């Protein structure tokens, strides 16, 4: 296969405002008619955003918010992007000649693996050997075009879960949540602005001084992590921008045995379909890195900052405050903090696009996406809005277990209760937040809103319980003997009374009630 330049090739699929699709090279991002990226796979879409943000961040980092705003207001010329991207040309070559994008600098002598192994949802090597690929079958992708191979490779390196002995996880750990600032949905915004929203100012130490292996690890022999030393790569040993270009997996695509036909991912014809690759364990082991597009939580035992990962059920408003602000336990992504510090003069409302995989060790269980509102008022250090919202969230978290307990008492418990609780109380919660912000300068107007939130939650759980306990005419009341009174009591009514009693005993309910 000939060398493919990721700067010169038109390989990135985009959609224009008039609906037509095309492929562009990175310098064509200046085209104001481009609305969005157009990958069919959501994980490729999210990864492509990170690739382009990383390219802009690495080559065009603004010095401060003032310089950032100049670009935001005036845009880029195609020539500006061409000159900026030219600095990283050697790192953006893809093909059989080394160095090659996101692949090991050395020639590998590892096992040959079907190309489908690049896709994070593909069954692993052990599953194939043991014939346990029950849900996601082997051979669903046999050959992919070079354009899709680039993005599959970047997606894997960016999200890499544990992959067996010595196969390292991504720089942020396996399955990190990525959070991107996005513009108002009902306003036409060109793609370049969506990307630039997520580029942050870097100081002189953080900006690359040279575009070498300290930024792009595939430009030099891999800093491997074999035992017994198990060497790690720490942030002070590389450039800050390597956060975008982490390469934990040692991979070498086979560019020599290619095929002709249709790509199994995008469906386009190609004369150079890639069918296999080699991999070797003990690649780069990243430690203590913090990615600017990911929120972190503090490990209470070690104090270490850990990237927030995808969880079963996806993201819900329970997670929202930690995604858009900082508290004792969580820290929003640096890009969010930077956005809130920019003091935009426009009246647009921005939101947070959150996405990532939920992994169970090596197995991808689900891909999740969610959007959260972003309110600048929460960045005010002199405001108590965050503390009040935190109380409301704490009450929500404490309320769910008592609903579960009541439903268990009448044999109506199910995993759907948890999901329904968070989904169905989400809109009222954000209405509460908006009302709270409208009263930010009125201390006496905020506490009644918090009291109203307690009523919203109580109304919700009693409504859900009553429907389950009393709405079915074919389900008769059940009775048990109360050992204290030696009288029979109705299970459904008793559980309802206990539900109300437990809610009134909640710590945060009493705190809110007593603060009136």
Coordinates of C-alpha atoms in Angstrom, one line a residue:
X1 CA 0.0 0.0 0.0
X2 CA 1.2 3.5 -0.8
X3 CA 1.7 6.1 1.9
X4 CA -1.4 7.9 2.8
X5 CA -0.9 11.5 4.1
X6 CA -3.6 12.3 6.7
X7 CA -3.0 16.0 5.8
X8 CA -3.3 15.8 2.0
X9 CA -5.8 12.9 1.6
X10 CA -9.5 13.7 1.6
X11 CA -10.4 11.0 4.1
X12 CA -12.7 12.7 6.7
X13 CA -16.5 12.3 6.0
X14 CA -18.5 15.4 6.6
X15 CA -22.1 16.6 6.1
X16 CA -22.9 20.1 4.8
X17 CA -25.8 22.3 5.8
X18 CA -27.6 21.5 2.6
X19 CA -27.4 17.8 3.5
X20 CA -24.9 16.5 1.0
X21 CA -21.9 14.4 2.1
X22 CA -18.3 14.8 1.1
X23 CA -14.8 13.9 2.3
X24 CA -12.3 16.5 3.3
X25 CA -8.6 16.9 4.3
X26 CA -8.0 18.7 7.6
X27 CA -7.2 22.1 6.2
X28 CA -10.7 22.2 4.6
X29 CA -12.2 22.7 8.0
X30 CA -12.4 26.4 7.2
X31 CA -15.4 25.6 4.9
X32 CA -18.3 27.4 6.5
X33 CA -20.8 25.1 4.7
X34 CA -19.7 22.1 6.7
X35 CA -22.1 21.3 9.5
X36 CA -20.7 18.2 11.1
X37 CA -18.6 15.0 10.8
X38 CA -20.5 12.1 9.2
X39 CA -19.2 8.8 10.6
X40 CA -21.8 6.1 10.7
X41 CA -20.3 4.6 13.9
X42 CA -20.9 6.8 17.0
X43 CA -17.5 5.8 18.5
X44 CA -15.8 6.9 15.3
X45 CA -17.7 10.2 15.4
X46 CA -16.6 10.9 18.9
X47 CA -13.0 9.8 18.1
X48 CA -12.8 12.0 15.0
X49 CA -13.9 15.0 17.0
X50 CA -11.0 14.3 19.4
X51 CA -8.6 13.7 16.5
X52 CA -9.4 17.1 15.0
X53 CA -9.5 18.9 18.3
X54 CA -6.1 17.3 19.1
X55 CA -4.7 18.5 15.7
X56 CA -5.8 22.1 16.3
X57 CA -4.7 22.0 20.0
X58 CA -1.2 20.6 19.1
X59 CA -0.5 23.0 16.2
X60 CA -2.5 26.1 17.0
X61 CA -2.8 26.4 20.8
X62 CA -3.8 30.0 21.7
X63 CA -1.7 31.8 24.3
X64 CA -4.8 33.0 26.3
X65 CA -8.5 33.5 26.0
X66 CA -8.0 36.8 24.2
X67 CA -6.1 35.1 21.3
X68 CA -8.7 32.3 21.4
X69 CA -11.5 34.8 20.9
X70 CA -9.7 36.4 18.0
X71 CA -9.8 33.1 16.1
X72 CA -13.4 32.6 17.2
X73 CA -14.5 35.9 15.9
X74 CA -12.4 36.0 12.7
X75 CA -12.0 32.3 11.8
X76 CA -9.0 30.8 10.0
X77 CA -7.8 30.9 6.4
X78 CA -7.1 27.6 4.6
X79 CA -3.4 28.8 4.4
X80 CA -3.2 29.2 8.1
X81 CA -4.3 25.7 8.7
X82 CA -2.0 24.3 6.0
X83 CA 1.0 26.0 7.6
X84 CA 0.0 25.0 11.1
X85 CA -0.6 21.3 10.2
X86 CA 2.6 21.2 8.1
X87 CA 4.5 21.2 11.4
X88 CA 3.3 17.7 12.2
X89 CA 3.5 16.2 8.7
X90 CA 5.9 13.4 9.7
X91 CA 3.5 12.2 12.3
X92 CA 0.5 12.2 9.9
X93 CA 1.8 9.5 7.5
X94 CA -0.1 6.2 7.3
X95 CA 1.1 3.1 5.6
X96 CA 3.8 0.4 5.4
X97 CA 6.7 2.8 5.8
X98 CA 7.6 3.7 9.4
X99 CA 6.9 5.9 11.3
X100 CA 3.2 5.3 10.6
X101 CA 0.3 6.9 12.4
X102 CA -0.6 5.3 15.8
X103 CA 1.5 2.2 15.1
X104 CA 4.6 0.8 16.7
X105 CA 7.9 2.2 15.5
X106 CA 9.5 -1.2 15.4
X107 CA 8.6 -4.2 13.1
X108 CA 6.5 -6.5 15.3
X109 CA 6.7 -10.2 15.4
X110 CA 3.4 -10.8 17.3
X111 CA 0.4 -12.8 16.5
X112 CA -1.6 -12.1 13.4
X113 CA -5.1 -10.8 14.3
X114 CA -8.2 -10.3 12.1
X115 CA -8.8 -6.6 11.4
X116 CA -12.1 -6.7 13.3
X117 CA -10.0 -6.8 16.5
X118 CA -9.4 -3.1 16.1
X119 CA -13.1 -2.5 16.8
X120 CA -13.6 -2.3 20.6
X121 CA -16.8 -4.3 20.5
X122 CA -15.2 -7.2 18.7
X123 CA -14.8 -10.5 20.6
X124 CA -11.3 -10.9 22.1
X125 CA -8.7 -13.6 21.3
X126 CA -9.8 -15.8 24.2
X127 CA -13.5 -15.6 23.2
X128 CA -12.5 -16.7 19.7
X129 CA -10.4 -19.6 21.0
X130 CA -13.1 -20.8 23.4
X131 CA -16.0 -20.2 21.0
X132 CA -17.8 -17.9 23.5
X133 CA -18.5 -15.0 21.1
X134 CA -22.2 -15.5 21.6
X135 CA -23.5 -11.9 21.3
X136 CA -21.1 -10.1 19.0
X137 CA -20.0 -12.7 16.4
X138 CA -16.7 -13.1 14.7
X139 CA -16.2 -12.3 11.0
X140 CA -18.7 -9.5 11.1
X141 CA -15.9 -7.2 9.7
X142 CA -13.3 -8.9 7.5
X143 CA -11.8 -6.1 5.5
X144 CA -11.7 -2.3 5.9
X145 CA -10.5 0.6 3.8
X146 CA -7.5 2.7 4.9
X147 CA -9.8 5.7 5.8
X148 CA -11.8 3.5 8.3
X149 CA -8.6 1.8 9.5
X150 CA -7.1 5.2 10.6
X151 CA -10.2 6.0 12.6
X152 CA -10.5 2.4 14.0
X153 CA -6.9 2.6 15.2
X154 CA -7.3 6.0 16.8
X155 CA -10.6 4.9 18.4
X156 CA -9.0 1.9 20.0
X157 CA -5.9 3.7 21.2
X158 CA -8.1 6.5 22.7
X159 CA -10.5 4.2 24.5
X160 CA -8.4 1.0 25.0
X161 CA -9.8 -1.3 27.7
X162 CA -7.8 -3.9 29.4
X163 CA -6.8 -6.4 26.7
X164 CA -5.3 -9.3 28.5
X165 CA -1.8 -9.6 30.0
X166 CA 0.3 -6.6 29.2
X167 CA -2.1 -5.0 26.8
X168 CA -2.3 -1.6 28.3
X169 CA -5.3 0.6 28.8
X170 CA -5.7 4.1 27.3
X171 CA -4.0 7.2 28.7
X172 CA -7.2 7.9 30.6
X173 CA -7.9 4.2 31.5
X174 CA -10.3 1.9 29.8
X175 CA -13.5 3.5 28.5
X176 CA -13.1 7.1 29.6
X177 CA -16.0 9.6 29.3
X178 CA -15.2 12.5 26.9
X179 CA -17.0 15.8 27.4
X180 CA -17.1 18.4 24.7
X181 CA -18.6 21.9 24.8
X182 CA -21.2 22.2 22.0
X183 CA -23.2 25.2 20.7
X184 CA -26.9 25.7 20.9
X185 CA -28.6 23.0 18.9
X186 CA -31.1 25.2 17.0
X187 CA -28.4 27.6 15.7
X188 CA -26.4 26.6 12.6
X189 CA -22.8 26.4 13.6
X190 CA -20.0 25.3 11.2
X191 CA -17.9 22.4 12.2
X192 CA -14.7 24.4 12.8
X193 CA -16.4 26.4 15.5
X194 CA -17.6 23.2 17.3
X195 CA -14.0 22.0 17.3
X196 CA -12.5 25.4 18.3
X197 CA -14.9 25.6 21.3
X198 CA -12.8 22.6 22.7
X199 CA -9.4 24.1 22.1
X200 CA -7.8 25.6 25.3
X201 CA -5.0 28.1 25.8
X202 CA -1.7 26.4 26.8
X203 CA 1.3 27.9 28.5
X204 CA 4.8 27.7 27.1
X205 CA 5.6 24.5 29.1
X206 CA 2.5 22.8 27.7
X207 CA 2.9 23.9 24.1
X208 CA 5.0 21.5 22.0
X209 CA 8.5 23.0 21.3
X210 CA 9.2 20.2 18.9
X211 CA 6.8 17.9 17.2
X212 CA 8.6 14.7 18.0
X213 CA 8.0 11.5 20.0
X214 CA 7.3 13.5 23.1
X215 CA 4.1 14.5 21.4
X216 CA 3.6 11.6 18.9
X217 CA 5.0 8.4 20.5
X218 CA 5.0 6.5 17.2
X219 CA 7.9 8.6 15.9
X220 CA 10.4 6.7 18.0
X221 CA 10.8 3.3 19.6
X222 CA 8.1 2.5 22.1
X223 CA 8.8 3.0 25.8
X224 CA 7.7 -0.5 26.7
X225 CA 6.5 -1.7 30.1
X226 CA 7.6 -5.3 30.4
X227 CA 8.1 -6.9 33.8
X228 CA 9.8 -6.9 36.1
X229 CA 10.3 -3.1 35.8
X230 CA 6.8 -2.3 34.5
X231 CA 8.0 1.1 33.5
X232 CA 5.4 3.9 33.2
X233 CA 5.2 7.1 31.3
X234 CA 4.4 10.1 33.5
X235 CA 3.2 13.6 32.3
X236 CA 6.6 15.2 33.2
X237 CA 8.3 12.8 30.8
X238 CA 6.5 13.9 27.7
X239 CA 4.7 16.9 26.2
X240 CA 1.2 17.8 27.5
X241 CA -0.3 17.3 24.0
X242 CA 0.5 13.6 24.1
X243 CA -2.7 13.4 26.0
X244 CA -4.5 13.5 22.6
X245 CA -2.1 11.0 21.0
X246 CA -1.7 8.3 23.6
X247 CA -0.6 5.0 22.2
X248 CA -0.9 2.2 24.8
X249 CA -1.2 -0.6 22.3
X250 CA 1.6 -1.9 20.1
X251 CA 0.0 -2.5 16.7
X252 CA 1.3 -2.9 13.2
X253 CA -1.3 -3.1 10.4
X254 CA -0.5 -5.5 7.5
X255 CA -0.3 -3.2 4.4
X256 CA 1.2 -5.9 2.2
X257 CA -1.6 -8.5 2.0
X258 CA -4.5 -6.2 1.0
X259 CA -7.6 -7.0 -0.9
X260 CA -10.0 -5.3 -3.4
X261 CA -13.7 -4.9 -2.7
X262 CA -16.1 -3.1 -0.4
X263 CA -15.1 -1.8 3.1
X264 CA -17.2 -3.7 5.7
X265 CA -17.6 -0.5 7.7
X266 CA -18.3 2.4 5.3
X267 CA -19.3 0.3 2.2
X268 CA -17.0 2.2 -0.2
X269 CA -15.0 0.4 -2.8
X270 CA -11.2 0.2 -2.3
X271 CA -8.3 -1.6 -3.9
X272 CA -6.4 -1.7 -0.6
X273 CA -8.7 -3.3 2.0
X274 CA -6.8 -4.2 5.2
X275 CA -7.6 -7.6 6.6
X276 CA -5.2 -8.2 9.5
X277 CA -2.6 -6.7 11.8
X278 CA 0.0 -7.8 14.4
X279 CA 0.0 -6.8 18.0
X280 CA 2.4 -7.2 20.9
X281 CA 1.8 -6.6 24.6
X282 CA 3.6 -4.3 27.1
X283 CA 3.1 -1.0 25.2
X284 CA 3.2 2.4 26.9
X285 CA 1.8 2.3 30.5
X286 CA 0.5 5.8 31.2
X287 CA 0.3 7.0 34.8
X288 CA -1.2 10.2 36.4
X289 CA -2.1 11.9 33.1
X290 CA -5.1 14.2 33.0
X291 CA -6.8 14.7 29.7
X292 CA -8.4 18.1 29.0
X293 CA -11.6 16.6 27.6
X294 CA -12.4 14.3 30.5
X295 CA -13.7 14.8 34.0
X296 CA -12.0 13.2 37.0
X297 CA -12.9 12.0 40.4
X298 CA -10.7 11.7 43.5
X299 CA -9.9 8.3 44.8
X300 CA -10.8 8.6 48.5
X301 CA -8.2 6.0 49.6
X302 CA -5.2 7.2 47.5
X303 CA -6.1 10.8 46.6
X304 CA -5.3 9.9 42.9
X305 CA -7.3 11.6 40.1
X306 CA -9.2 8.9 38.1
X307 CA -10.9 9.6 34.8
X308 CA -14.7 9.1 35.1
X309 CA -15.7 6.0 33.1
X310 CA -18.8 4.8 31.4
X311 CA -21.2 2.9 33.7
X312 CA -24.2 0.7 33.2
X313 CA -27.3 2.8 32.4
X314 CA -25.2 5.7 31.0
X315 CA -24.9 9.2 32.3
X316 CA -27.9 10.8 34.2
X317 CA -28.5 14.1 36.0
X318 CA -27.0 12.5 39.1
X319 CA -23.6 12.9 37.3
X320 CA -24.3 16.4 35.9
X321 CA -22.9 18.6 38.6
X322 CA -19.5 16.9 38.6
X323 CA -19.4 17.2 34.8
X324 CA -19.9 21.0 34.7
X325 CA -18.2 22.2 37.9
X326 CA -15.8 21.2 40.6
X327 CA -16.4 19.9 44.1
X328 CA -14.6 17.8 46.7
X329 CA -15.0 14.5 44.8
X330 CA -15.1 15.4 41.1
X331 CA -13.5 17.9 38.8
X332 CA -15.0 18.8 35.4
X333 CA -12.8 18.5 32.3
X334 CA -10.3 21.4 31.9
X335 CA -12.1 22.4 28.7
X336 CA -15.3 23.0 30.7
X337 CA -13.5 25.2 33.2
X338 CA -11.8 27.1 30.4
X339 CA -15.1 27.7 28.7
X340 CA -16.7 29.1 31.8
X341 CA -13.8 31.5 32.2
X342 CA -14.1 32.9 28.7
X343 CA -16.9 35.4 29.5
X344 CA -18.6 35.2 26.1
X345 CA -20.6 38.3 25.2
X346 CA -23.0 36.3 23.0
X347 CA -26.3 35.1 24.3
X348 CA -25.9 31.6 23.1
X349 CA -26.6 28.6 25.4
X350 CA -24.0 25.9 25.3
X351 CA -24.3 22.3 26.3
X352 CA -22.0 19.5 27.2
X353 CA -21.9 16.5 24.8
X354 CA -20.7 13.4 26.9
X355 CA -19.9 10.1 25.4
X356 CA -18.0 6.9 25.9
X357 CA -18.0 3.1 26.3
X358 CA -19.1 1.1 29.3
X359 CA -16.6 -1.7 29.6
X360 CA -16.7 -4.8 31.7
X361 CA -13.0 -5.5 31.8
X362 CA -12.3 -6.3 28.1
X363 CA -15.9 -6.5 27.0
X364 CA -17.8 -3.5 25.6
X365 CA -21.3 -3.6 27.1
X366 CA -22.7 -0.4 25.6
X367 CA -21.9 3.0 24.0
X368 CA -23.5 5.9 25.7
X369 CA -24.1 9.5 24.8
X370 CA -25.8 12.3 26.7
X371 CA -26.1 16.0 26.7
X372 CA -26.0 18.2 29.8
X373 CA -26.8 21.9 30.1
X374 CA -24.0 24.3 31.0
X375 CA -24.7 27.3 33.2
X376 CA -22.1 30.0 33.6
X377 CA -23.6 31.0 36.9
X378 CA -22.2 27.8 38.5
X379 CA -18.7 29.2 38.0
X380 CA -19.2 32.1 40.3
X381 CA -17.0 31.4 43.4
X382 CA -19.1 33.7 45.6
X383 CA -22.4 31.9 44.8
X384 CA -24.0 29.1 46.9
X385 CA -25.9 27.7 43.9
X386 CA -23.7 24.6 43.7
X387 CA -24.2 23.8 47.4
X388 CA -27.9 24.1 47.0
X389 CA -27.9 21.9 43.9
X390 CA -25.7 19.4 45.6
X391 CA -28.3 19.1 48.4
X392 CA -31.0 18.5 45.8
X393 CA -28.9 15.8 44.1
X394 CA -28.1 14.1 47.4
X395 CA -31.8 14.0 48.3
X396 CA -32.4 12.3 44.9
X397 CA -29.7 9.7 45.5
X398 CA -31.1 8.9 49.0
X399 CA -34.7 8.8 47.7
X400 CA -34.2 6.0 45.2
X401 CA -33.2 3.3 47.7
X402 CA -36.4 3.8 49.8
X403 CA -38.5 3.5 46.6
X404 CA -36.7 0.2 45.8
X405 CA -37.3 -1.0 49.3
X406 CA -41.0 -0.3 49.1
X407 CA -41.3 -2.0 45.7
X408 CA -39.5 -5.0 47.0
X409 CA -41.9 -5.3 49.8
X410 CA -44.8 -5.9 47.3
X411 CA -42.6 -8.0 44.9
X412 CA -42.5 -5.2 42.3
X413 CA -38.8 -4.5 42.3
X414 CA -36.9 -4.5 39.0
X415 CA -33.8 -2.9 37.5
X416 CA -36.1 -0.7 35.4
X417 CA -37.1 1.3 38.5
X418 CA -33.6 2.9 38.8
X419 CA -33.5 4.0 35.1
X420 CA -37.1 5.3 35.2
X421 CA -36.4 7.3 38.4
X422 CA -33.5 9.2 36.9
X423 CA -35.1 9.7 33.5
X424 CA -38.5 10.7 34.7
X425 CA -37.2 13.2 37.3
X426 CA -34.6 14.7 35.0
X427 CA -36.8 17.4 33.4
X428 CA -38.2 18.6 36.8
X429 CA -34.6 18.7 38.2
X430 CA -33.4 21.0 35.4
X431 CA -36.5 23.2 35.8
X432 CA -35.6 23.5 39.5
X433 CA -32.0 24.5 38.5
X434 CA -33.2 27.2 36.1
X435 CA -35.6 28.6 38.7
X436 CA -32.7 28.5 41.2
X437 CA -30.5 30.5 38.9
X438 CA -33.2 33.0 38.3
X439 CA -33.2 33.6 42.1
X440 CA -29.4 33.7 42.4
X441 CA -29.5 37.3 43.8
X442 CA -32.4 36.6 46.1
X443 CA -31.4 34.4 49.1
X444 CA -35.0 34.3 50.4
X445 CA -36.2 32.9 47.1
X446 CA -33.9 29.9 46.9
X447 CA -34.9 27.9 49.9
X448 CA -38.6 27.6 48.9
X449 CA -37.4 26.1 45.6
X450 CA -35.4 23.5 47.4
X451 CA -38.5 22.6 49.5
X452 CA -40.5 22.3 46.3
X453 CA -37.9 19.8 45.0
X454 CA -38.5 17.6 48.1
X455 CA -42.3 17.7 47.2
X456 CA -41.5 16.8 43.6
X457 CA -39.5 13.7 44.7
X458 CA -42.1 12.6 47.2
X459 CA -44.9 13.0 44.7
X460 CA -43.0 10.9 42.2
X461 CA -42.2 8.0 44.5
X462 CA -45.7 7.8 45.9
X463 CA -47.2 7.9 42.4
X464 CA -44.9 5.1 41.2
X465 CA -45.6 3.1 44.3
X466 CA -49.4 3.6 44.2
X467 CA -49.6 2.5 40.6
X468 CA -47.7 -0.7 41.3
X469 CA -49.5 -1.5 44.5
X470 CA -53.1 -0.5 43.8
X471 CA -53.8 -0.1 40.1
X472 CA -54.2 -3.8 39.3
X473 CA -57.8 -5.0 40.1
X474 CA -56.7 -8.6 39.7
X475 CA -54.1 -8.3 42.4
X476 CA -55.8 -8.6 45.8
X477 CA -54.4 -7.1 49.0
X478 CA -52.1 -9.3 51.0
X479 CA -52.0 -9.5 54.8
X480 CA -49.5 -10.6 57.3
X481 CA -49.6 -10.7 61.1
X482 CA -47.9 -7.9 63.0
X483 CA -46.0 -9.6 65.8
X484 CA -46.1 -6.5 68.0
X485 CA -49.9 -5.9 67.8
X486 CA -50.9 -9.5 67.0
X487 CA -53.1 -8.0 64.3
X488 CA -53.2 -8.6 60.5
X489 CA -51.9 -5.7 58.4
X490 CA -52.1 -5.1 54.7
X491 CA -48.7 -5.5 53.1
X492 CA -49.4 -2.8 50.4
X493 CA -50.6 -0.2 52.9
X494 CA -47.9 -1.0 55.4
X495 CA -45.2 -0.6 52.7
X496 CA -46.7 2.7 51.7
X497 CA -46.6 4.1 55.2
X498 CA -43.1 2.9 55.6
X499 CA -42.2 4.6 52.3
X500 CA -43.5 8.0 53.6
X501 CA -41.8 7.4 57.0
X502 CA -38.5 6.6 55.5
X503 CA -38.6 9.7 53.2
X504 CA -39.2 11.9 56.2
X505 CA -36.2 10.4 58.0
X506 CA -33.8 11.1 55.2
X507 CA -30.9 13.3 56.4
X508 CA -31.1 15.7 53.5
X509 CA -34.9 16.0 53.8
X510 CA -34.6 17.0 57.4
X511 CA -31.8 19.4 56.6
X512 CA -33.8 21.1 53.9
X513 CA -36.9 21.1 56.1
X514 CA -35.1 22.7 59.1
X515 CA -33.4 25.4 57.0
X516 CA -36.6 27.1 56.1

